[in-house]
């Protein structure tokens, strides 16, 4: 089997399907990750990509061929994958996903027990194991496959962090971009009857028929901006392919960058909570000075970090940080096992907007 080892990246595994990443590669990765981490039980899910079902099945077969049990979670987001790693009692949690990348890509995001991310060194070790032959133990039993779900628990957890009562009646536009974001948003909106949500492209579709699921690309926001203006909504939110990022437009359809969003959410968190000592809030090296200035102004201690979710999560654990934000729309929360979540970010944004009677553009 020829393998393009460039698919092993700093934080995940990702390549073009089927040239670089396919069922054969996924099957062997399933075997070698058992060799690397020696798990007893693994959860596996997938996003909405067309190649997802075949990749997921091959990955599961590779894992179970090594005698390890698998919980099949069906269609999930990356935040749901980390939630599974933290709460489901599995040793590894894997989602078949290529995040915001074009439809011809697919890959794997691997989380460890407790919701910990895999780092560059661990993925390099996995790549080294791929170069050799996997020895199967003669007579080993095949692992069992069971079905599972974590959607309701994940949504309930989000509302534990941001109670629905903090969100006032408002009109918002939500553009899921045919990603898995709609999978989480649909049940969450049922808990927010006071919110009039105009839903764009909620149906998961790996062909991305409307636009790329990447809110950092301004052209992907056109429909959202137009809908906000035409419906006289208070704000609009856009999501990426695996629903771990959310970015924002104001009531005029004006783009709100990740730096301003991080400052805005930091202000809200520091204003509505009482702390015995200055809580740490992490921001990245590429962000505007408005972020540390706002954190300091409202009683927090800003700590700067390089970009990258594995680095930021480790920094959050080290600093016992309350919150972290990236310019790309990743927002991390201490009470979410230091993981990022677009759903929790959404609820937090709506709660922040609800705390101030001014227009969103004026607040920002």
CSV table of N, CA, C and O in Angstrom, one decimal, residues 275 277-282 301 303 312-324 333-335 338:
chain,number,residue,atom,x,y,z
A,275,UNK,N,-15.3,36.6,40.4
A,275,UNK,CA,-14.1,35.8,40.6
A,275,UNK,C,-13.3,36.3,41.8
A,275,UNK,O,-13.2,37.5,42.0
A,277,UNK,N,-10.1,35.8,42.1
A,277,UNK,CA,-8.8,36.2,41.5
A,277,UNK,C,-9.0,36.4,40.0
A,277,UNK,O,-9.9,35.8,39.4
A,278,UNK,N,-8.1,37.1,39.4
A,278,UNK,CA,-8.2,37.4,38.0
A,278,UNK,C,-8.2,36.1,37.2
A,278,UNK,O,-7.2,35.4,37.2
A,279,UNK,N,-9.2,35.8,36.5
A,279,UNK,CA,-9.2,34.6,35.6
A,279,UNK,C,-8.4,34.8,34.4
A,279,UNK,O,-8.3,35.9,33.8
A,280,UNK,N,-7.7,33.7,34.0
A,280,UNK,CA,-6.9,33.8,32.8
A,280,UNK,C,-7.8,33.6,31.5
A,280,UNK,O,-8.7,32.7,31.5
A,281,UNK,N,-7.6,34.4,30.5
A,281,UNK,CA,-8.2,34.2,29.2
A,281,UNK,C,-7.1,34.3,28.2
A,281,UNK,O,-6.2,35.1,28.2
A,282,UNK,N,-7.1,33.3,27.3
A,282,UNK,CA,-6.1,33.1,26.3
A,282,UNK,C,-6.5,33.6,25.0
A,282,UNK,O,-7.6,33.4,24.5
A,301,UNK,N,-6.9,38.2,33.2
A,301,UNK,CA,-5.4,38.2,33.0
A,301,UNK,C,-5.2,37.6,31.6
A,301,UNK,O,-5.4,36.4,31.4
A,303,UNK,N,-3.4,36.0,28.5
A,303,UNK,CA,-2.2,35.1,28.3
A,303,UNK,C,-2.1,34.8,26.8
A,303,UNK,O,-3.1,34.3,26.2
A,312,UNK,N,-3.4,25.3,22.3
A,312,UNK,CA,-4.3,26.1,23.1
A,312,UNK,C,-4.9,25.3,24.3
A,312,UNK,O,-5.0,25.8,25.4
A,313,UNK,N,-5.3,24.1,24.0
A,313,UNK,CA,-5.9,23.3,25.0
A,313,UNK,C,-4.9,22.9,26.1
A,313,UNK,O,-5.2,22.9,27.3
A,314,UNK,N,-3.7,22.7,25.7
A,314,UNK,CA,-2.6,22.4,26.7
A,314,UNK,C,-2.3,23.6,27.5
A,314,UNK,O,-2.1,23.6,28.7
A,315,UNK,N,-2.4,24.8,26.9
A,315,UNK,CA,-2.1,26.1,27.6
A,315,UNK,C,-3.3,26.4,28.5
A,315,UNK,O,-3.1,26.8,29.7
A,316,UNK,N,-4.5,26.1,28.1
A,316,UNK,CA,-5.6,26.3,29.0
A,316,UNK,C,-5.5,25.4,30.3
A,316,UNK,O,-5.8,25.8,31.4
A,317,UNK,N,-5.1,24.2,30.1
A,317,UNK,CA,-5.0,23.2,31.2
A,317,UNK,C,-3.9,23.7,32.1
A,317,UNK,O,-4.0,23.8,33.4
A,318,UNK,N,-2.8,24.2,31.6
A,318,UNK,CA,-1.6,24.7,32.3
A,318,UNK,C,-2.0,25.9,33.1
A,318,UNK,O,-1.6,26.0,34.3
A,319,UNK,N,-2.7,26.8,32.5
A,319,UNK,CA,-3.1,28.1,33.2
A,319,UNK,C,-4.4,28.1,33.9
A,319,UNK,O,-4.8,29.0,34.5
A,320,UNK,N,-5.1,26.9,33.8
A,320,UNK,CA,-6.5,26.8,34.4
A,320,UNK,C,-7.3,28.0,33.9
A,320,UNK,O,-8.0,28.6,34.6
A,321,UNK,N,-7.2,28.2,32.6
A,321,UNK,CA,-7.9,29.4,31.9
A,321,UNK,C,-9.4,29.2,31.9
A,321,UNK,O,-9.9,28.1,31.7
A,322,UNK,N,-10.1,30.3,31.9
A,322,UNK,CA,-11.6,30.3,31.9
A,322,UNK,C,-12.0,30.1,30.4
A,322,UNK,O,-13.1,29.5,30.2
A,323,UNK,N,-11.3,30.7,29.5
A,323,UNK,CA,-11.8,30.9,28.1
A,323,UNK,C,-10.6,31.1,27.2
A,323,UNK,O,-9.6,31.7,27.6
A,324,UNK,N,-10.8,30.8,25.9
A,324,UNK,CA,-9.8,31.1,24.9
A,324,UNK,C,-10.5,31.3,23.6
A,324,UNK,O,-11.5,30.7,23.3
A,333,UNK,N,-13.7,26.6,26.1
A,333,UNK,CA,-14.3,26.9,27.4
A,333,UNK,C,-13.8,25.9,28.5
A,333,UNK,O,-13.8,24.7,28.2
A,334,UNK,N,-13.4,26.4,29.6
A,334,UNK,CA,-12.9,25.6,30.7
A,334,UNK,C,-13.9,24.5,31.1
A,334,UNK,O,-13.5,23.3,31.3
A,335,UNK,N,-15.2,24.9,31.2
A,335,UNK,CA,-16.2,23.9,31.6
A,335,UNK,C,-16.6,23.0,30.5
A,335,UNK,O,-17.5,22.1,30.7
A,338,UNK,N,-12.0,22.2,28.3
A,338,UNK,CA,-11.0,23.0,27.5
A,338,UNK,C,-11.1,22.9,26.0
A,338,UNK,O,-10.2,23.3,25.3
